[in-house]
Short mmCIF file of C-alpha atoms in Angstrom, two decimals:
data_model
loop_
_atom_site.label_atom_id
_atom_site.label_comp_id
_atom_site.label_asym_id
_atom_site.label_seq_id
_atom_site.Cartn_x
_atom_site.Cartn_y
_atom_site.Cartn_z
CA PRO S 755 -65.32 97.97 -15.04
CA LEU S 756 -61.86 99.10 -14.12
CA ILE S 757 -59.00 96.60 -14.20
CA THR S 758 -57.64 96.87 -10.68
CA VAL S 759 -54.25 95.36 -9.92
CA PHE S 760 -52.99 94.68 -6.41
CA ALA S 761 -49.47 93.57 -5.47
CA GLY S 762 -49.10 89.91 -6.37
CA VAL S 763 -52.48 89.66 -8.10
CA VAL S 764 -52.44 89.23 -11.86
CA PRO S 765 -55.11 91.12 -13.87
CA CYS S 766 -55.82 88.18 -16.19
CA PRO S 767 -54.54 84.64 -16.78
CA GLY S 768 -51.09 84.83 -18.34
CA CYS S 769 -50.61 88.54 -17.57
CA PRO S 770 -47.82 89.80 -15.33
CA ALA S 771 -48.92 91.51 -12.13
CA ALA S 772 -49.12 95.01 -13.58
CA VAL S 773 -51.09 96.94 -16.17
CA SER S 774 -49.54 100.24 -17.27
CA ASN S 775 -50.61 102.73 -19.93
CA PRO S 776 -53.88 101.05 -20.95
CA ASN S 777 -54.83 102.22 -24.45
CA PRO S 778 -58.18 101.01 -25.79
CA VAL S 779 -59.60 101.09 -29.28
CA GLU S 780 -63.15 100.17 -30.20
CA VAL S 781 -62.88 97.76 -33.13
CA THR S 782 -65.77 97.46 -35.57
CA PHE S 783 -65.73 94.16 -37.45
CA PRO S 784 -67.09 93.58 -40.99
CA ASN S 785 -70.29 92.02 -39.58
CA GLY S 786 -71.01 95.19 -37.56
CA THR S 787 -70.14 93.79 -34.12
CA ARG S 788 -67.81 95.77 -31.89
CA SER S 789 -65.20 94.80 -29.32
CA ILE S 790 -62.61 96.64 -27.27
CA LEU S 791 -58.96 95.91 -27.97
CA LEU S 792 -56.81 97.01 -25.03
CA ALA S 793 -53.09 97.51 -25.57
CA PHE S 794 -51.04 97.89 -22.40
CA ASP S 795 -47.62 97.47 -20.84
CA THR S 796 -46.63 95.34 -17.91
CA MET S 797 -44.16 97.82 -16.42
CA ASN S 798 -44.36 101.60 -16.06
CA ASN S 799 -41.30 103.67 -16.99
CA PRO S 800 -39.36 100.83 -18.63
CA ARG S 801 -35.65 101.04 -19.39
CA PRO S 802 -33.62 98.97 -21.86
CA TRP S 803 -32.12 96.99 -18.97
CA SER S 804 -35.39 96.59 -17.06
CA HIS S 805 -38.73 96.32 -18.83
CA GLY S 806 -41.95 94.37 -19.10
CA LEU S 807 -43.88 93.52 -22.26
CA ASP S 808 -46.38 95.21 -24.52
CA MET S 809 -49.58 93.16 -24.53
CA THR S 810 -53.12 93.16 -25.88
CA MET S 811 -56.38 91.65 -24.69
CA TRP S 812 -60.02 91.80 -25.78
CA SER S 813 -63.43 92.53 -24.30
CA HIS S 814 -66.44 91.42 -26.29
CA ASP S 815 -68.96 92.63 -23.67
CA ASP S 816 -68.19 96.34 -23.19
CA GLY S 817 -65.42 95.75 -20.66
CA VAL S 818 -67.29 93.41 -18.30
CA SER S 819 -64.73 90.66 -18.95
CA TRP S 820 -61.36 90.40 -20.69
CA VAL S 821 -59.86 87.49 -22.64
CA GLY S 822 -56.93 86.58 -24.83
CA ALA S 823 -54.11 88.45 -23.10
CA ARG S 824 -50.94 87.94 -25.11
CA ALA S 825 -47.60 89.56 -25.77
CA THR S 826 -47.72 91.77 -28.85
CA GLU S 827 -45.40 91.06 -31.74
CA TYR S 828 -44.66 93.84 -34.23
CA PRO S 829 -41.86 92.73 -36.53
CA PRO S 830 -39.25 93.74 -37.32
CA GLN S 831 -39.10 95.57 -33.95
CA PRO S 832 -38.65 93.49 -30.78
CA ASN S 833 -41.16 93.72 -27.94
CA VAL S 834 -39.08 95.43 -25.26
CA GLY S 835 -42.01 96.67 -23.22
CA SER S 836 -41.94 100.24 -24.52
CA LEU S 837 -44.87 102.24 -23.30
CA ILE S 838 -47.88 102.34 -25.58
CA GLY S 839 -49.50 105.69 -26.18
CA PRO S 840 -50.32 107.88 -24.33
CA ALA S 841 -52.98 108.19 -27.03
CA VAL S 842 -55.71 105.63 -27.51
CA GLY S 843 -55.51 103.36 -30.53
CA LEU S 844 -57.32 104.21 -33.75
CA GLN S 845 -59.19 102.17 -36.33
CA LEU S 846 -59.09 103.58 -39.84
CA GLN S 847 -62.59 104.19 -41.19
CA ALA S 848 -61.98 104.52 -44.92
CA PRO S 849 -63.76 101.55 -46.60
CA GLU S 850 -60.55 100.20 -48.11
CA ALA S 851 -58.76 100.32 -44.74
CA ARG S 852 -61.43 99.25 -42.21
CA GLY S 853 -59.33 96.46 -40.69
CA GLN S 854 -56.39 98.75 -39.94
CA ILE S 855 -55.64 99.64 -36.33
CA VAL S 856 -52.73 101.75 -35.08
CA PHE S 857 -51.13 102.34 -31.69
CA TRP S 858 -48.15 104.57 -30.91
CA ILE S 859 -45.14 102.82 -29.33
CA THR S 860 -42.82 105.12 -27.37
CA SER S 861 -39.77 103.52 -29.00
CA GLY S 862 -40.64 105.78 -31.95
CA PHE S 863 -42.95 103.88 -34.29
CA LEU S 864 -46.56 102.91 -34.92
CA ALA S 865 -47.78 99.36 -34.32
CA VAL S 866 -50.02 98.72 -37.35
CA SER S 867 -52.57 95.93 -37.77
CA LYS S 868 -54.27 95.26 -41.09
CA ASP S 869 -56.37 92.36 -39.80
CA TYR S 870 -58.54 93.86 -37.03
CA GLY S 871 -55.87 93.55 -34.33
CA GLU S 872 -54.90 89.91 -34.81
CA THR S 873 -51.32 90.71 -35.87
CA PHE S 874 -49.19 93.86 -35.92
CA THR S 875 -46.13 95.13 -37.77
CA ALA S 876 -43.96 98.13 -36.98
CA SER S 877 -43.92 101.24 -39.13
CA GLN S 878 -40.64 102.91 -39.92
CA HIS S 879 -39.27 104.95 -37.03
CA VAL S 880 -41.01 108.30 -37.05
CA LEU S 881 -38.72 110.19 -34.68
CA LYS S 882 -34.92 110.27 -34.57
CA GLU S 883 -34.78 109.64 -30.83
CA PRO S 884 -34.59 105.88 -30.20
CA CYS S 885 -36.53 106.01 -26.96
CA CYS S 886 -39.21 107.53 -24.88
CA SER S 887 -41.29 109.69 -27.22
CA GLU S 888 -44.93 110.20 -26.39
CA CYS S 889 -47.31 110.96 -29.25
CA SER S 890 -50.97 111.74 -29.42
CA ILE S 891 -52.44 110.47 -32.68
CA ALA S 892 -55.62 111.49 -34.47
CA PHE S 893 -57.10 111.52 -37.94
CA ALA S 894 -57.01 114.67 -40.04
CA ALA S 895 -60.44 116.28 -40.44
CA GLY S 896 -62.83 115.04 -43.07
CA PRO S 897 -65.12 112.05 -43.51
CA GLY S 898 -63.20 108.87 -44.28
CA ASN S 899 -59.84 110.65 -44.04
CA SER S 900 -57.19 108.15 -42.97
CA THR S 901 -54.33 110.66 -42.75
CA LEU S 902 -52.77 110.42 -39.30
CA ILE S 903 -51.59 113.54 -37.53
CA MET S 904 -49.33 113.30 -34.51
CA ASN S 905 -48.25 115.64 -31.73
CA CYS S 906 -45.13 114.23 -30.10
CA ARG S 907 -43.03 115.03 -27.07
CA SER S 908 -39.57 113.58 -27.48
CA GLY S 909 -37.57 111.96 -24.72
CA GLN S 910 -34.84 114.56 -25.18
CA ASP S 911 -35.53 117.94 -23.60
CA SER S 912 -39.30 117.39 -23.94
CA ARG S 913 -39.29 119.00 -27.40
CA ARG S 914 -42.51 118.89 -29.40
CA ALA S 915 -42.93 117.87 -33.03
CA GLN S 916 -46.04 117.85 -35.15
CA LEU S 917 -45.96 115.13 -37.81
#
């Protein structure tokens, strides 16, 4: 089902009253079970002086219900409610990297989890612009290839960069 948010109604316990830029990733665990990890923001079009938070929550029943909403930490970067995406998250499929999950953060870095989405750290900044870059992320072709390719639109003059 769709998470519908009305003015003054929170989408889940502990969540602010907005869900923006929802970016799901289907996570396959070592035992073969699957869940949906949803990364989202609590304010659309954030600015350094006015922003929400980046958050995650889980569905273990194909989106029928959602639990565990919490603010996302990705040290050393602070959670300043940058938009996530616009691409969906990815789980690496190479056997040695199965627990790794990545999301693009518009502040210019990847949020990387190596423990199936329990914790995240920030990659190095990928783009020179400190704000507002939107990247689509995908894996390079080939079975088990964990090379990420990115197509980014920067916040300055809407330039494109392939990384």
